[in-house]
Amino acid sequence: MKDKMTSRWNTYESFHIELGDKKVVDVIITNHARERWQDRIEGEKTGYDDIAKYIWDCLKQGRVAPYYRNEEDVYVIDEDLVFVAEFATSLTETDIIGNPLHQMVVVTFLGRMSETIELRDLKSYYSWLRHSRRMTLVKNSRKRK
């Protein structure tokens, strides 16, 4: 997502923002992420452009940080909003040396830590979810027999 005012740093290199070892040149919002944004974050500005602009502005301001130090798929904005993103190599953009730049594909928004306490420790939250689903399946299978 390039800015309307400045599309390049200079005439040779594409505008990008570094996030860890990735150089992000574009933000892509999936349908699932847009639905989660509407359900869990904000009900008014739910367009793809609105969400992508918000993420891009947060990236520019340095407000996006990895949730865990070692993993690169879960990110936090302002230590509150948790989202999952994947990176794809941009087919059209490269830096001045010829190294590929990346597109950030926002897969889903998990929610705000201030509203959902379970998001403070994602690993225990996911293990709890797996356990509760497994127990539900076990209970349902008992009923069928």
PDB file of C-alpha atoms in Angstrom:
ATOM      1  CA  MET A   1       0.000   0.000   0.000  1.00  0.00           C
ATOM      2  CA  LYS A   2       1.827   3.018  -1.208  1.00  0.00           C
ATOM      3  CA  ASP A   3       1.148   6.461   0.130  1.00  0.00           C
ATOM      4  CA  LYS A   4      -0.691   8.785  -2.177  1.00  0.00           C
ATOM      5  CA  MET A   5       1.793  11.573  -1.492  1.00  0.00           C
ATOM      6  CA  THR A   6       5.068   9.646  -1.720  1.00  0.00           C
ATOM      7  CA  SER A   7       5.221   6.474  -3.723  1.00  0.00           C
ATOM      8  CA  ARG A   8       9.015   6.149  -3.546  1.00  0.00           C
ATOM      9  CA  TRP A   9      11.897   7.168  -1.320  1.00  0.00           C
ATOM     10  CA  ASN A  10      13.836   8.174  -4.398  1.00  0.00           C
ATOM     11  CA  THR A  11      13.703   7.350  -8.099  1.00  0.00           C
ATOM     12  CA  TYR A  12      15.474   4.020  -7.751  1.00  0.00           C
ATOM     13  CA  GLU A  13      14.042   2.176  -4.758  1.00  0.00           C
ATOM     14  CA  SER A  14      10.462   1.209  -3.886  1.00  0.00           C
ATOM     15  CA  PHE A  15       9.011   2.556  -0.642  1.00  0.00           C
ATOM     16  CA  HIS A  16       9.053  -0.145   2.030  1.00  0.00           C
ATOM     17  CA  ILE A  17       8.923  -0.539   5.800  1.00  0.00           C
ATOM     18  CA  GLU A  18      11.130  -2.995   7.675  1.00  0.00           C
ATOM     19  CA  LEU A  19       9.430  -5.351  10.130  1.00  0.00           C
ATOM     20  CA  GLY A  20      11.952  -7.764  11.562  1.00  0.00           C
ATOM     21  CA  ASP A  21      13.834  -9.272   8.624  1.00  0.00           C
ATOM     22  CA  LYS A  22      11.009  -8.504   6.163  1.00  0.00           C
ATOM     23  CA  LYS A  23      10.722  -5.415   3.995  1.00  0.00           C
ATOM     24  CA  VAL A  24       6.995  -4.770   3.688  1.00  0.00           C
ATOM     25  CA  VAL A  25       5.910  -2.992   0.527  1.00  0.00           C
ATOM     26  CA  ASP A  26       2.183  -3.781   0.578  1.00  0.00           C
ATOM     27  CA  VAL A  27      -0.594  -4.838   2.988  1.00  0.00           C
ATOM     28  CA  ILE A  28      -3.274  -7.291   1.846  1.00  0.00           C
ATOM     29  CA  ILE A  29      -6.418  -7.996   3.889  1.00  0.00           C
ATOM     30  CA  THR A  30      -8.164 -11.372   3.474  1.00  0.00           C
ATOM     31  CA  ASN A  31     -11.939 -11.807   3.561  1.00  0.00           C
ATOM     32  CA  HIS A  32     -11.651 -13.649   6.875  1.00  0.00           C
ATOM     33  CA  ALA A  33      -9.599 -10.810   8.383  1.00  0.00           C
ATOM     34  CA  ARG A  34     -12.195  -8.258   7.289  1.00  0.00           C
ATOM     35  CA  GLU A  35     -14.985 -10.296   8.878  1.00  0.00           C
ATOM     36  CA  ARG A  36     -13.016 -10.648  12.127  1.00  0.00           C
ATOM     37  CA  TRP A  37     -12.269  -6.908  12.091  1.00  0.00           C
ATOM     38  CA  GLN A  38     -15.975  -6.194  11.781  1.00  0.00           C
ATOM     39  CA  ASP A  39     -16.899  -8.665  14.554  1.00  0.00           C
ATOM     40  CA  ARG A  40     -14.108  -8.041  17.046  1.00  0.00           C
ATOM     41  CA  ILE A  41     -12.541  -4.637  16.434  1.00  0.00           C
ATOM     42  CA  GLU A  42     -14.729  -2.021  14.785  1.00  0.00           C
ATOM     43  CA  GLY A  43     -18.089  -2.123  13.091  1.00  0.00           C
ATOM     44  CA  GLU A  44     -17.947   1.197  11.234  1.00  0.00           C
ATOM     45  CA  LYS A  45     -14.799   1.359   9.065  1.00  0.00           C
ATOM     46  CA  THR A  46     -14.779  -2.171   7.709  1.00  0.00           C
ATOM     47  CA  GLY A  47     -13.614  -1.694   4.133  1.00  0.00           C
ATOM     48  CA  TYR A  48     -10.464  -3.395   2.909  1.00  0.00           C
ATOM     49  CA  ASP A  49      -8.866  -0.021   2.189  1.00  0.00           C
ATOM     50  CA  ASP A  50      -9.689   1.326   5.666  1.00  0.00           C
ATOM     51  CA  ILE A  51      -8.139  -1.666   7.415  1.00  0.00           C
ATOM     52  CA  ALA A  52      -5.083  -1.768   5.135  1.00  0.00           C
ATOM     53  CA  LYS A  53      -4.521   1.977   5.636  1.00  0.00           C
ATOM     54  CA  TYR A  54      -4.702   1.535   9.420  1.00  0.00           C
ATOM     55  CA  ILE A  55      -2.169  -1.341   9.363  1.00  0.00           C
ATOM     56  CA  TRP A  56       0.101   0.601   6.985  1.00  0.00           C
ATOM     57  CA  ASP A  57       0.013   3.699   9.219  1.00  0.00           C
ATOM     58  CA  CYS A  58       0.835   1.551  12.256  1.00  0.00           C
ATOM     59  CA  LEU A  59       3.766   0.009  10.377  1.00  0.00           C
ATOM     60  CA  LYS A  60       5.062   3.451   9.389  1.00  0.00           C
ATOM     61  CA  GLN A  61       4.839   4.689  12.976  1.00  0.00           C
ATOM     62  CA  GLY A  62       6.602   1.608  14.380  1.00  0.00           C
ATOM     63  CA  ARG A  63       3.578   0.529  16.421  1.00  0.00           C
ATOM     64  CA  VAL A  64       3.578  -3.097  15.138  1.00  0.00           C
ATOM     65  CA  ALA A  65       5.668  -5.616  17.069  1.00  0.00           C
ATOM     66  CA  PRO A  66       5.936  -9.420  17.032  1.00  0.00           C
ATOM     67  CA  TYR A  67       3.841 -11.132  19.710  1.00  0.00           C
ATOM     68  CA  TYR A  68       6.611 -13.665  20.387  1.00  0.00           C
ATOM     69  CA  ARG A  69      10.286 -13.036  19.765  1.00  0.00           C
ATOM     70  CA  ASN A  70      10.931 -16.272  17.854  1.00  0.00           C
ATOM     71  CA  GLU A  71       7.762 -16.547  15.802  1.00  0.00           C
ATOM     72  CA  GLU A  72       6.905 -14.326  12.857  1.00  0.00           C
ATOM     73  CA  ASP A  73       3.214 -14.940  12.313  1.00  0.00           C
ATOM     74  CA  VAL A  74       1.465 -13.207  15.228  1.00  0.00           C
ATOM     75  CA  TYR A  75       1.800  -9.448  15.676  1.00  0.00           C
ATOM     76  CA  VAL A  76       0.543  -6.835  18.149  1.00  0.00           C
ATOM     77  CA  ILE A  77      -0.360  -3.202  17.528  1.00  0.00           C
ATOM     78  CA  ASP A  78       0.127  -0.885  20.516  1.00  0.00           C
ATOM     79  CA  GLU A  79       0.473  -3.941  22.801  1.00  0.00           C
ATOM     80  CA  ASP A  80      -3.275  -4.492  22.472  1.00  0.00           C
ATOM     81  CA  LEU A  81      -4.591  -5.524  19.028  1.00  0.00           C
ATOM     82  CA  VAL A  82      -3.442  -9.044  18.086  1.00  0.00           C
ATOM     83  CA  PHE A  83      -3.441 -10.231  14.463  1.00  0.00           C
ATOM     84  CA  VAL A  84      -2.004 -13.049  12.377  1.00  0.00           C
ATOM     85  CA  ALA A  85      -0.065 -12.239   9.210  1.00  0.00           C
ATOM     86  CA  GLU A  86       1.886 -14.144   6.590  1.00  0.00           C
ATOM     87  CA  PHE A  87       4.414 -12.773   4.163  1.00  0.00           C
ATOM     88  CA  ALA A  88       4.572 -13.362   0.428  1.00  0.00           C
ATOM     89  CA  THR A  89       7.330 -12.238  -1.872  1.00  0.00           C
ATOM     90  CA  SER A  90       6.240  -9.371  -4.078  1.00  0.00           C
ATOM     91  CA  LEU A  91       6.382 -10.302  -7.739  1.00  0.00           C
ATOM     92  CA  THR A  92       6.740  -6.719  -8.944  1.00  0.00           C
ATOM     93  CA  GLU A  93       8.812  -4.908  -6.305  1.00  0.00           C
ATOM     94  CA  THR A  94      12.518  -5.257  -5.415  1.00  0.00           C
ATOM     95  CA  ASP A  95      14.907  -3.076  -3.474  1.00  0.00           C
ATOM     96  CA  ILE A  96      17.785  -1.185  -5.081  1.00  0.00           C
ATOM     97  CA  ILE A  97      20.109  -4.224  -4.918  1.00  0.00           C
ATOM     98  CA  GLY A  98      17.514  -6.560  -6.363  1.00  0.00           C
ATOM     99  CA  ASN A  99      16.474  -8.323  -3.146  1.00  0.00           C
ATOM    100  CA  PRO A 100      12.757  -9.151  -3.042  1.00  0.00           C
ATOM    101  CA  LEU A 101      10.323  -7.084  -1.019  1.00  0.00           C
ATOM    102  CA  HIS A 102       7.360  -8.626   0.805  1.00  0.00           C
ATOM    103  CA  GLN A 103       3.611  -8.280   0.931  1.00  0.00           C
ATOM    104  CA  MET A 104       2.035  -8.609   4.363  1.00  0.00           C
ATOM    105  CA  VAL A 105      -1.090 -10.751   4.104  1.00  0.00           C
ATOM    106  CA  VAL A 106      -3.268 -10.201   7.185  1.00  0.00           C
ATOM    107  CA  VAL A 107      -4.955 -13.563   7.773  1.00  0.00           C
ATOM    108  CA  THR A 108      -7.125 -12.767  10.807  1.00  0.00           C
ATOM    109  CA  PHE A 109      -7.585 -10.452  13.755  1.00  0.00           C
ATOM    110  CA  LEU A 110      -7.687 -12.281  17.089  1.00  0.00           C
ATOM    111  CA  GLY A 111      -8.968  -9.303  19.068  1.00  0.00           C
ATOM    112  CA  ARG A 112      -7.832  -6.851  21.714  1.00  0.00           C
ATOM    113  CA  MET A 113      -5.958  -7.996  24.799  1.00  0.00           C
ATOM    114  CA  SER A 114      -7.726  -5.308  26.817  1.00  0.00           C
ATOM    115  CA  GLU A 115     -11.087  -6.909  26.003  1.00  0.00           C
ATOM    116  CA  THR A 116     -10.145 -10.606  25.807  1.00  0.00           C
ATOM    117  CA  ILE A 117      -7.901 -11.582  28.702  1.00  0.00           C
ATOM    118  CA  GLU A 118      -7.087 -14.989  27.144  1.00  0.00           C
ATOM    119  CA  LEU A 119      -5.076 -13.298  24.373  1.00  0.00           C
ATOM    120  CA  ARG A 120      -2.334 -12.373  26.859  1.00  0.00           C
ATOM    121  CA  ASP A 121      -0.949 -15.910  26.604  1.00  0.00           C
ATOM    122  CA  LEU A 122      -1.770 -17.316  23.178  1.00  0.00           C
ATOM    123  CA  LYS A 123      -0.106 -20.695  23.651  1.00  0.00           C
ATOM    124  CA  SER A 124      -2.241 -21.582  26.683  1.00  0.00           C
ATOM    125  CA  TYR A 125      -5.313 -20.106  24.958  1.00  0.00           C
ATOM    126  CA  TYR A 126      -4.830 -22.314  21.883  1.00  0.00           C
ATOM    127  CA  SER A 127      -4.200 -25.398  24.009  1.00  0.00           C
ATOM    128  CA  TRP A 128      -7.396 -24.632  25.943  1.00  0.00           C
ATOM    129  CA  LEU A 129      -9.311 -24.252  22.654  1.00  0.00           C
ATOM    130  CA  ARG A 130      -7.985 -27.568  21.342  1.00  0.00           C
ATOM    131  CA  HIS A 131      -8.865 -29.300  24.600  1.00  0.00           C
ATOM    132  CA  SER A 132     -12.388 -27.846  24.734  1.00  0.00           C
ATOM    133  CA  ARG A 133     -13.065 -28.804  21.102  1.00  0.00           C
ATOM    134  CA  ARG A 134     -11.739 -32.301  21.688  1.00  0.00           C
ATOM    135  CA  MET A 135     -13.950 -32.721  24.754  1.00  0.00           C
ATOM    136  CA  THR A 136     -16.968 -31.456  22.803  1.00  0.00           C
ATOM    137  CA  LEU A 137     -16.294 -34.002  20.072  1.00  0.00           C
ATOM    138  CA  VAL A 138     -15.934 -36.779  22.665  1.00  0.00           C
ATOM    139  CA  LYS A 139     -19.234 -35.810  24.325  1.00  0.00           C
ATOM    140  CA  ASN A 140     -21.021 -35.694  20.958  1.00  0.00           C
ATOM    141  CA  SER A 141     -19.681 -39.088  19.949  1.00  0.00           C
ATOM    142  CA  ARG A 142     -20.935 -40.563  23.240  1.00  0.00           C
ATOM    143  CA  LYS A 143     -24.427 -39.226  22.533  1.00  0.00           C
ATOM    144  CA  ARG A 144     -24.557 -40.794  19.080  1.00  0.00           C
ATOM    145  CA  LYS A 145     -23.770 -44.306  20.308  1.00  0.00           C
TER     146      LYS A 145
END
